[in-house]
Amino acid sequence: MKTILCIGAGYVGGPTMAMIARKCPDIKVIVGDINANRIQAWQSDRLPIFEPGLLELVQPCRGKNLFFSTDIAAGIREADIIFVSVNTPTKTFGEGAGMAADLQYWEKVAREILANATKDTIVVEKSTLPVRTAEAMARILHSHGGKPHFEILSNPEFLAEGTAVKDLEAPDRVLIGGATTASGQRAVQALADVYARWVPRERILTTNIWSSELSKLVANAFLAQRISSINSIAALAEVTEAEVDEVARAIGMDSRIGAKFLKAGVGFGGSCFQKDILNLVYICRHYHLNGVADYWEQVVRMNEQHKARFVNRIVSAMFNTLAGKRIAIFGFAFKADTGDTRESPAIGICRRLLEEHAELVVSDPAALDNAKTDLRGAAGVTFEPDPVKAAAGAHALVVLTDWAEFKALDYAAIHRDMAQPAFLFDGRNMLDHQALHTIGFNVYPVGKPPLTHL
Ligand code: UDX
Ligand code: ADP
């Protein structure tokens, strides 16, 4: 029996290993993490991450061929293939602060593998990494003189949170990069054989290791670029009486452009987009490609400006003062169907509203615990799981996450319990603006002229 170890039981490692275990009953899959609470949660029916369909995927394999453990050294000794899926946040200190990836967790893992491995092992980079990280990894892993042999592969994850199980079940593609040497190619094939148990061979793409590392950054940069592009047009639409959703629909029907990732909103968030673009920018600067770096950096800047513009619109609509006004925040997660708030636009937007001395009541079906951490120490904010209660007495509702739950509410009843005049800022353009206006709301969609009674 083959053994696979994954170091890092987070949003990527957990779901990915559960899918491998499910599809390969003859492979033993161990998921290791230094965080004992996290491991305990994976062993319970209250998983540490919220992801539709994940518990149903984990339950039948757990204890059979899927194991969660804090004993990483033992896992390393046993494993034929080791996935590394630890966090690689943006550096907050020193050279490259605010741009480069912080590789300290990665390096620790590499040294741990080196200290404990007893046989030839394939080491797979699963976390998103700057291009040429594999080179540093190879230097560490080969620093002992070559026995046992380590083969390093890059196998970036393209799953999106909220749809992780679906994305893993039927990926658009699986990308595996490896060295062009004979042993490199053997390792690539060994990993391809694992995925081939459920992914059609033509969707398993093999490349050299640098192409694979770079493709992950580029995929996220291109997706984020589309969102920044449509959000820039939202700003123009608001002053020209065009409607951004109509524009998106019209251009999206051009098959060369395509319909996806054209939804204007409050700006993109999540653990990948900003981090990966800044990473790309940093690498470009390293190679003195300053024009290229500026080009991609503007995608992130646009996102920042867009969030600031959203707040400015709230302030100016509400007579240029928010002081003492109660504002209900509908949604704190960076998107629907996840409790994840990493880089969520809600963080910056709420902080800005608090600076204007608004009183915030934050409501979210899955992200309130994370929201409390993100806004720790901020004065003037309370948390309320029930959006109807959050809205009671409020001067404004601000929709920041596209949860289906917010669509199903009785807005006529909510409006009756609010301070008047009542405002609604739909940062996700997901509600029926005309109907809300008829109820009596002053409605401000993104990228559309407001519908007001004032
Ligand atoms: C992303 C990539 O999609 C995935 O392939 C990669 O592996 C990790 O990063 P994720 O961060 O989970 O996944 O979320 P995604 O669905 O891509 O959304 C990112 C952000 O963009 C969210 O804040 C979302 O609300 C926003 N978004 C997305 C829009 O504002 N408009 C859109 O049209 C699409
Ligand atoms: P991602 O979204 O990339 O999956 P997460 O932050 O959700 O990132 O998960 C990364 C996980 O890696 C965390 O649970 C963290 O505890 C774990 N981790 C970090 N460093 C180590 C290490 N040296 N050994 C084992 N696990 C680690």
Coordinates of C-alpha atoms and ligand atoms in Angstrom, one line a residue:
M1 CA 0.0 0.0 0.0
K2 CA 1.2 3.5 -1.0
T3 CA 1.2 6.2 1.7
I4 CA 0.6 9.9 1.0
L5 CA 1.2 12.5 3.6
C6 CA 0.0 16.1 3.4
I7 CA 1.7 18.6 5.7
G8 CA -0.8 21.4 6.4
A9 CA -4.5 20.7 7.1
G10 CA -6.0 23.9 5.9
Y11 CA -8.4 25.0 3.1
V12 CA -6.3 23.3 0.4
G13 CA -4.7 20.3 2.1
G14 CA -7.8 19.1 3.9
P15 CA -10.3 18.9 1.0
T16 CA -7.7 17.7 -1.5
M17 CA -6.5 14.8 0.6
A18 CA -10.1 13.8 1.4
M19 CA -10.8 13.6 -2.3
I20 CA -7.7 11.5 -2.9
A21 CA -8.6 9.2 -0.1
R22 CA -12.1 8.8 -1.4
K23 CA -11.0 8.1 -5.0
C24 CA -8.1 5.8 -4.0
P25 CA -9.2 3.3 -1.3
D26 CA -5.9 1.5 -1.7
I27 CA -3.8 4.5 -0.8
K28 CA -3.3 5.5 2.9
V29 CA -3.6 9.2 3.3
I30 CA -2.3 11.1 6.3
V31 CA -3.0 14.8 6.9
G32 CA -0.6 16.3 9.4
D33 CA -0.7 19.7 11.1
I34 CA 1.2 21.4 14.0
N35 CA -2.1 22.9 15.1
A36 CA -3.6 20.2 17.5
N37 CA -7.0 22.0 17.6
R38 CA -7.2 21.8 13.9
I39 CA -6.4 18.1 13.8
Q40 CA -8.9 17.4 16.5
A41 CA -11.6 19.3 14.5
W42 CA -10.8 17.3 11.4
Q43 CA -11.4 14.1 13.6
S44 CA -14.8 15.4 14.7
D45 CA -18.0 16.2 12.8
R46 CA -17.3 19.9 13.3
L47 CA -14.7 20.3 10.6
P48 CA -12.4 23.3 11.0
I49 CA -13.4 24.8 7.6
F50 CA -16.9 25.3 6.2
E51 CA -17.1 23.8 2.8
P52 CA -20.3 22.4 1.2
G53 CA -20.2 18.6 0.8
L54 CA -16.9 18.2 2.7
L55 CA -18.1 16.3 5.7
E56 CA -19.9 13.8 3.5
L57 CA -16.6 13.3 1.7
V58 CA -14.5 12.9 4.8
Q59 CA -16.8 10.7 6.9
P60 CA -16.7 7.4 4.9
C61 CA -12.9 7.4 4.6
R62 CA -11.9 8.7 8.1
G63 CA -10.3 5.9 10.1
K64 CA -10.2 3.7 7.0
N65 CA -7.6 5.2 4.7
L66 CA -7.8 8.8 5.8
F67 CA -6.1 9.9 9.0
F68 CA -5.4 13.2 10.7
S69 CA -2.4 13.5 13.0
T70 CA 0.0 15.9 14.7
D71 CA 2.8 13.4 14.4
I72 CA 4.4 14.7 11.2
A73 CA 7.8 13.0 11.7
A74 CA 6.1 9.6 11.7
G75 CA 4.1 10.5 8.6
I76 CA 7.3 11.6 6.8
R77 CA 9.0 8.2 7.6
E78 CA 6.0 6.3 6.2
A79 CA 5.2 8.4 3.1
D80 CA 6.0 7.8 -0.5
I81 CA 4.6 11.1 -1.6
I82 CA 4.5 14.2 0.6
F83 CA 2.3 17.2 -0.3
V84 CA 3.3 20.4 1.4
S85 CA 0.3 22.7 1.9
V86 CA 1.3 25.1 4.6
N87 CA 0.6 28.8 4.6
T88 CA 2.7 31.1 2.5
P89 CA 1.3 34.6 3.5
T90 CA 2.7 37.8 2.2
K91 CA 5.8 38.9 4.1
T92 CA 5.1 41.5 6.7
F93 CA 8.7 42.3 7.6
G94 CA 12.2 42.8 6.1
E95 CA 13.1 42.6 2.4
G96 CA 10.0 42.3 0.2
A97 CA 7.6 43.2 3.1
G98 CA 4.0 43.5 1.7
M99 CA 4.9 41.8 -1.5
A100 CA 7.0 38.7 -1.4
A101 CA 5.8 35.4 0.0
D102 CA 6.9 34.5 3.6
L103 CA 8.5 31.2 3.2
Q104 CA 9.4 30.5 6.8
Y105 CA 6.8 27.8 7.3
W106 CA 7.9 26.2 4.0
E107 CA 11.5 26.1 4.9
K108 CA 10.7 24.6 8.3
V109 CA 8.8 21.8 6.6
A110 CA 11.6 21.1 4.2
R111 CA 14.1 20.8 7.1
E112 CA 11.7 18.5 8.8
I113 CA 11.4 16.3 5.8
L114 CA 15.1 16.1 5.5
A115 CA 15.5 15.2 9.2
N116 CA 13.0 12.4 9.1
A117 CA 12.8 10.8 5.7
T118 CA 14.2 7.3 5.5
K119 CA 13.4 6.4 1.9
D120 CA 13.2 8.0 -1.6
T121 CA 10.4 10.5 -1.5
I122 CA 8.4 12.7 -3.9
V123 CA 7.8 16.1 -2.4
V124 CA 4.9 18.0 -3.9
E125 CA 4.5 21.8 -3.6
K126 CA 0.8 22.3 -3.2
S127 CA 0.7 25.7 -1.6
T128 CA 1.0 28.6 -4.0
L129 CA 4.6 29.7 -4.2
P130 CA 6.7 32.1 -6.0
V131 CA 8.2 30.8 -9.2
R132 CA 11.6 29.1 -8.5
T133 CA 10.7 28.1 -4.9
A134 CA 11.4 24.5 -5.9
E135 CA 15.0 25.5 -6.4
A136 CA 15.3 26.6 -2.8
M137 CA 13.5 23.5 -1.7
A138 CA 15.9 21.3 -3.7
R139 CA 18.9 23.1 -2.2
I140 CA 17.7 22.3 1.3
L141 CA 16.6 18.7 0.6
H142 CA 19.8 17.9 -1.3
S143 CA 22.0 19.5 1.4
H144 CA 22.7 16.1 3.0
G145 CA 24.5 14.6 0.0
G146 CA 21.8 12.6 -1.9
K147 CA 20.6 9.6 0.1
P148 CA 17.6 9.2 0.2
H149 CA 16.6 10.8 -3.1
F150 CA 14.0 13.6 -3.1
E151 CA 12.2 14.5 -6.3
I152 CA 10.3 17.9 -6.1
L153 CA 7.1 18.4 -8.0
S154 CA 4.9 21.4 -8.4
N155 CA 1.1 20.6 -8.4
P156 CA -0.7 23.9 -7.7
E157 CA -4.3 23.8 -6.5
F158 CA -7.0 25.6 -8.5
L159 CA -9.9 24.9 -6.3
A160 CA -12.1 27.8 -5.2
E161 CA -13.4 28.0 -1.6
G162 CA -17.1 27.3 -1.4
T163 CA -16.9 24.9 -4.4
A164 CA -13.8 23.0 -3.3
V165 CA -15.5 19.5 -3.4
K166 CA -17.0 20.1 -6.8
D167 CA -13.7 21.6 -8.2
L168 CA -11.7 18.6 -6.9
E169 CA -14.2 16.1 -8.2
A170 CA -14.2 17.5 -11.8
P171 CA -11.2 19.9 -12.2
D172 CA -10.8 21.9 -15.4
R173 CA -7.3 20.6 -15.3
V174 CA -4.7 19.1 -13.0
L175 CA -1.2 20.7 -13.5
I176 CA 1.9 18.8 -12.6
G177 CA 5.4 20.3 -13.1
G178 CA 8.6 18.3 -12.6
A179 CA 12.2 18.2 -13.5
T180 CA 13.0 17.1 -17.1
T181 CA 15.4 14.4 -15.8
A182 CA 14.4 10.7 -16.0
S183 CA 13.7 10.5 -12.3
G184 CA 11.8 13.8 -12.5
Q185 CA 9.6 12.4 -15.2
R186 CA 9.0 9.1 -13.2
A187 CA 7.8 11.2 -10.3
V188 CA 5.5 13.2 -12.5
Q189 CA 4.0 10.0 -13.8
A190 CA 3.6 8.6 -10.3
L191 CA 1.5 11.6 -9.3
A192 CA -0.4 11.7 -12.6
D193 CA -1.4 8.1 -11.9
V194 CA -3.0 9.1 -8.6
Y195 CA -5.1 11.8 -10.3
A196 CA -5.9 9.5 -13.2
R197 CA -8.1 7.4 -10.9
W198 CA -10.8 10.0 -11.4
V199 CA -9.6 12.7 -13.7
P200 CA -9.5 12.1 -17.5
R201 CA -5.9 11.8 -18.8
E202 CA -6.3 14.6 -21.3
R203 CA -7.1 17.0 -18.3
I204 CA -3.8 16.1 -16.6
L205 CA -1.3 18.6 -17.9
T206 CA 2.4 18.0 -17.3
T207 CA 5.0 20.8 -17.7
N208 CA 8.4 21.8 -16.4
I209 CA 8.5 22.8 -12.8
W210 CA 8.9 26.6 -13.4
S211 CA 5.9 26.7 -15.8
S212 CA 3.8 25.0 -13.2
E213 CA 4.8 27.4 -10.4
L214 CA 4.3 30.4 -12.6
S215 CA 0.9 29.2 -14.1
K216 CA -0.7 29.3 -10.7
L217 CA 0.2 32.9 -10.1
V218 CA -0.8 33.9 -13.6
A219 CA -4.2 32.1 -13.4
N220 CA -5.0 34.1 -10.3
A221 CA -3.7 37.3 -11.8
F222 CA -5.8 37.0 -14.9
L223 CA -9.0 36.2 -12.9
A224 CA -8.4 39.1 -10.5
Q225 CA -7.6 41.4 -13.5
R226 CA -11.1 40.7 -14.9
I227 CA -12.7 41.7 -11.7
S228 CA -10.7 44.9 -11.4
S229 CA -11.5 45.6 -15.0
I230 CA -15.3 45.3 -14.6
N231 CA -15.1 47.2 -11.3
S232 CA -13.4 50.0 -13.0
I233 CA -16.3 50.1 -15.5
A234 CA -18.7 50.1 -12.6
A235 CA -17.3 53.5 -11.5
L236 CA -17.9 54.8 -15.0
A237 CA -21.4 53.3 -15.2
E238 CA -22.4 55.0 -12.0
V239 CA -21.8 58.5 -13.6
T240 CA -23.1 57.7 -17.1
E241 CA -26.4 55.9 -16.3
A242 CA -25.1 52.8 -17.9
E243 CA -25.7 49.6 -15.8
V244 CA -22.6 47.6 -15.2
D245 CA -24.5 44.2 -15.1
E246 CA -25.9 45.0 -18.5
V247 CA -22.5 45.9 -19.8
A248 CA -21.0 42.7 -18.3
R249 CA -23.8 40.6 -20.0
A250 CA -23.2 42.3 -23.3
I251 CA -19.5 41.8 -23.4
G252 CA -19.6 38.4 -21.7
M253 CA -21.7 37.0 -24.6
D254 CA -18.7 37.5 -26.8
S255 CA -17.2 34.0 -26.7
R256 CA -13.7 35.4 -26.9
I257 CA -14.3 37.2 -23.6
G258 CA -16.7 34.8 -21.9
A259 CA -19.2 35.3 -19.1
K260 CA -17.4 34.3 -16.0
F261 CA -15.6 36.6 -13.4
L262 CA -17.4 39.7 -14.7
K263 CA -19.6 40.3 -11.6
A264 CA -19.0 43.8 -10.3
G265 CA -19.1 44.0 -6.6
V266 CA -17.2 45.4 -3.6
G267 CA -13.8 44.2 -4.9
F268 CA -12.1 40.8 -4.7
G269 CA -10.9 39.2 -1.6
G270 CA -9.7 35.7 -0.5
S271 CA -6.3 34.3 0.4
C272 CA -5.0 34.0 -3.2
F273 CA -5.6 36.9 -5.5
Q274 CA -3.9 39.8 -3.8
K275 CA -1.1 37.7 -2.5
D276 CA -0.4 36.0 -5.8
I277 CA -0.4 39.2 -7.8
L278 CA 1.9 40.9 -5.3
N279 CA 4.2 37.9 -5.6
L280 CA 4.2 38.2 -9.3
V281 CA 5.0 41.9 -9.0
Y282 CA 7.8 41.2 -6.7
I283 CA 9.4 38.6 -9.0
C284 CA 9.1 41.0 -12.0
R285 CA 10.8 43.7 -10.0
H286 CA 13.5 41.2 -9.0
Y287 CA 14.2 40.7 -12.7
H288 CA 14.1 44.5 -13.3
L289 CA 10.9 44.2 -15.4
N290 CA 9.4 47.4 -13.8
G291 CA 6.9 48.0 -16.5
V292 CA 5.5 44.5 -16.2
A293 CA 5.4 44.9 -12.4
D294 CA 3.6 48.3 -12.6
Y295 CA 1.0 46.7 -15.0
W296 CA 0.0 43.9 -12.6
E297 CA 0.3 46.1 -9.5
Q298 CA -2.4 48.3 -10.9
V299 CA -4.9 45.4 -10.6
V300 CA -4.4 45.4 -6.9
R301 CA -4.5 49.2 -6.7
M302 CA -7.7 49.3 -8.6
N303 CA -9.2 46.9 -6.1
E304 CA -8.2 49.2 -3.2
Q305 CA -9.6 52.3 -4.9
H306 CA -12.8 50.4 -5.7
K307 CA -13.4 49.6 -2.0
A308 CA -12.6 53.2 -1.0
R309 CA -15.0 54.5 -3.6
F310 CA -17.8 52.2 -2.2
V311 CA -17.3 53.7 1.2
N312 CA -17.3 57.2 -0.2
R313 CA -20.6 56.6 -1.9
I314 CA -22.1 55.5 1.4
V315 CA -20.9 58.6 3.2
S316 CA -22.1 61.0 0.6
A317 CA -25.5 59.3 0.2
M318 CA -26.1 59.5 3.9
F319 CA -25.7 63.3 4.0
N320 CA -21.9 63.2 4.5
T321 CA -22.1 62.0 8.1
L322 CA -22.3 58.5 9.6
A323 CA -21.5 59.6 13.1
G324 CA -23.8 57.7 15.6
K325 CA -25.7 56.0 12.7
R326 CA -26.4 52.3 13.0
I327 CA -25.4 50.3 9.9
A328 CA -26.1 46.6 9.5
I329 CA -23.4 44.8 7.6
F330 CA -24.8 41.8 5.7
G331 CA -22.0 39.4 5.2
F332 CA -18.3 39.5 6.2
A333 CA -16.9 36.4 4.4
F334 CA -14.9 37.2 1.2
K335 CA -17.6 35.4 -0.7
A336 CA -20.7 33.2 -0.1
D337 CA -20.5 29.6 1.1
T338 CA -17.3 30.1 3.1
G339 CA -16.5 31.2 6.7
D340 CA -13.1 32.5 5.4
T341 CA -12.4 36.2 5.8
R342 CA -8.8 36.4 4.7
E343 CA -8.4 39.6 2.7
S344 CA -12.2 40.0 2.7
P345 CA -13.2 43.5 1.4
A346 CA -15.5 43.6 4.5
I347 CA -12.4 44.1 6.8
G348 CA -11.3 47.4 5.2
I349 CA -14.8 48.7 4.5
C350 CA -15.9 48.1 8.1
R351 CA -12.8 49.8 9.5
R352 CA -13.4 52.8 7.3
L353 CA -17.1 53.1 8.3
L354 CA -16.0 52.9 12.0
E355 CA -13.5 55.7 11.4
E356 CA -16.6 57.8 10.4
H357 CA -18.0 56.8 13.8
A358 CA -20.8 54.7 12.5
E359 CA -22.2 52.0 14.8
L360 CA -21.9 48.6 13.0
V361 CA -23.8 45.4 13.5
V362 CA -22.2 42.6 11.6
S363 CA -24.2 39.6 10.5
D364 CA -22.9 36.5 8.6
P365 CA -24.1 32.9 8.4
A366 CA -20.6 31.4 8.8
A367 CA -17.9 34.0 9.3
L368 CA -18.8 35.7 12.6
D369 CA -16.0 34.1 14.6
N370 CA -13.4 35.2 12.0
A371 CA -15.0 38.6 11.8
K372 CA -14.6 39.1 15.6
T373 CA -10.9 38.3 15.3
D374 CA -10.5 40.6 12.2
L375 CA -12.2 43.6 14.0
R376 CA -10.7 42.9 17.4
G377 CA -10.1 46.1 19.4
A378 CA -12.3 48.1 17.1
A379 CA -14.8 50.3 19.0
G380 CA -18.4 50.6 17.9
V381 CA -19.1 47.2 16.4
T382 CA -21.3 44.3 17.6
F383 CA -22.1 40.9 16.0
E384 CA -25.5 39.4 15.4
P385 CA -26.1 36.1 13.7
D386 CA -29.7 37.0 12.8
P387 CA -29.7 39.6 9.9
V388 CA -33.3 40.7 10.8
K389 CA -32.2 41.6 14.3
A390 CA -29.1 43.3 13.0
A391 CA -31.2 45.5 10.8
A392 CA -33.6 46.6 13.5
G393 CA -33.2 50.3 14.1
A394 CA -30.5 50.7 11.5
H395 CA -30.2 53.6 9.1
A396 CA -28.6 51.5 6.4
L397 CA -28.0 48.0 5.2
V398 CA -24.7 47.3 3.5
V399 CA -24.5 44.0 1.6
L400 CA -20.9 42.8 1.4
T401 CA -21.2 39.0 0.8
D402 CA -23.4 37.2 -1.8
W403 CA -25.0 34.7 0.6
A404 CA -28.3 33.3 -0.7
E405 CA -29.6 33.8 2.8
F406 CA -29.7 37.5 2.3
K407 CA -31.9 37.1 -0.8
A408 CA -34.6 35.2 1.0
L409 CA -35.3 37.9 3.7
D410 CA -38.6 39.8 4.1
Y411 CA -37.3 43.3 3.2
A412 CA -40.7 45.0 3.7
A413 CA -40.7 43.8 7.4
I414 CA -37.0 44.8 7.8
H415 CA -37.8 48.3 6.3
R416 CA -40.6 48.9 8.8
D417 CA -38.2 48.3 11.7
M418 CA -35.4 50.6 10.4
A419 CA -34.7 54.3 11.0
Q420 CA -36.0 56.5 8.2
P421 CA -35.0 57.4 5.6
A422 CA -33.6 53.8 5.1
F423 CA -30.6 53.2 2.8
L424 CA -29.5 49.9 1.2
F425 CA -26.1 49.6 -0.4
D426 CA -25.9 46.4 -2.4
G427 CA -22.2 45.7 -2.8
R428 CA -22.9 42.4 -4.6
N429 CA -25.8 43.5 -6.9
M430 CA -27.7 40.4 -5.8
L431 CA -31.1 41.9 -4.6
D432 CA -34.1 43.1 -6.6
H433 CA -33.4 46.8 -6.6
Q434 CA -36.7 47.9 -8.1
A435 CA -38.7 45.9 -5.5
L436 CA -36.6 47.4 -2.7
H437 CA -37.1 50.9 -4.0
T438 CA -40.9 50.3 -4.1
I439 CA -40.8 49.1 -0.5
G440 CA -39.3 52.5 0.4
F441 CA -35.5 52.0 0.5
N442 CA -33.0 54.4 -1.0
V443 CA -31.1 51.8 -3.1
Y444 CA -27.5 52.1 -4.2
P445 CA -26.3 49.2 -6.4
V446 CA -22.7 48.9 -7.6
G447 CA -22.2 50.3 -11.1
K448 CA -25.8 51.6 -11.4
P449 CA -27.5 54.9 -10.8
P450 CA -29.2 55.0 -7.3
L451 CA -32.9 54.5 -6.9
T452 CA -33.9 57.1 -4.3
H453 CA -36.9 58.8 -2.8
L454 CA -35.0 61.9 -1.6
Ligands
UDX1 C1 -9.4 31.7 -6.2 C2 -9.3 31.1 -7.6 O1 -10.6 31.1 -8.2 C3 -8.8 29.6 -7.4 O2 -8.7 29.0 -8.7 C4 -7.5 29.7 -6.7 O3 -7.0 28.4 -6.6 C5 -7.6 30.4 -5.4 O4 -8.1 31.7 -5.6 P1 -11.1 31.8 -4.2 O5 -10.2 32.8 -3.6 O6 -11.6 30.6 -3.3 O7 -10.4 31.1 -5.4 O8 -12.4 32.5 -4.7 P2 -13.0 33.1 -6.1 O9 -14.3 32.4 -6.3 O10 -12.1 33.0 -7.2 O11 -13.4 34.6 -5.7 C6 -12.3 35.5 -5.4 C7 -12.9 36.9 -5.1 O12 -13.4 37.5 -6.2 C8 -14.1 36.8 -4.1 O13 -14.0 37.9 -3.2 C9 -15.3 37.0 -5.0 O14 -16.4 37.5 -4.4 C10 -14.8 37.9 -6.1 N1 -15.4 37.9 -7.4 C11 -15.4 36.7 -8.1 C12 -16.1 39.0 -7.9 O15 -16.1 40.1 -7.2 N2 -16.7 38.9 -9.1 C13 -16.6 37.8 -9.9 O16 -17.2 37.8 -11.0 C14 -16.0 36.7 -9.4
ADP2 P1 -4.3 27.2 2.7 O1 -5.5 28.1 2.4 O2 -3.2 27.4 1.8 O3 -4.7 25.8 2.8 P2 -4.2 27.4 5.6 O4 -3.7 28.6 6.4 O5 -5.7 27.1 5.6 O6 -3.7 27.6 4.1 O7 -3.5 26.1 6.1 C1 -2.2 25.9 6.3 C2 -2.0 25.0 7.5 O8 -0.6 24.6 7.6 C3 -2.4 25.5 8.8 O9 -3.4 24.7 9.4 C4 -1.1 25.5 9.7 O10 -1.2 25.2 11.0 C5 -0.3 24.4 8.9 N1 1.2 24.5 9.1 C6 2.0 25.6 9.0 N2 3.3 25.3 9.3 C7 3.3 24.0 9.5 C8 4.4 23.0 9.8 N3 5.7 23.4 10.0 N4 4.0 21.7 10.0 C9 2.7 21.3 9.9 N5 1.7 22.2 9.6 C10 2.0 23.5 9.4

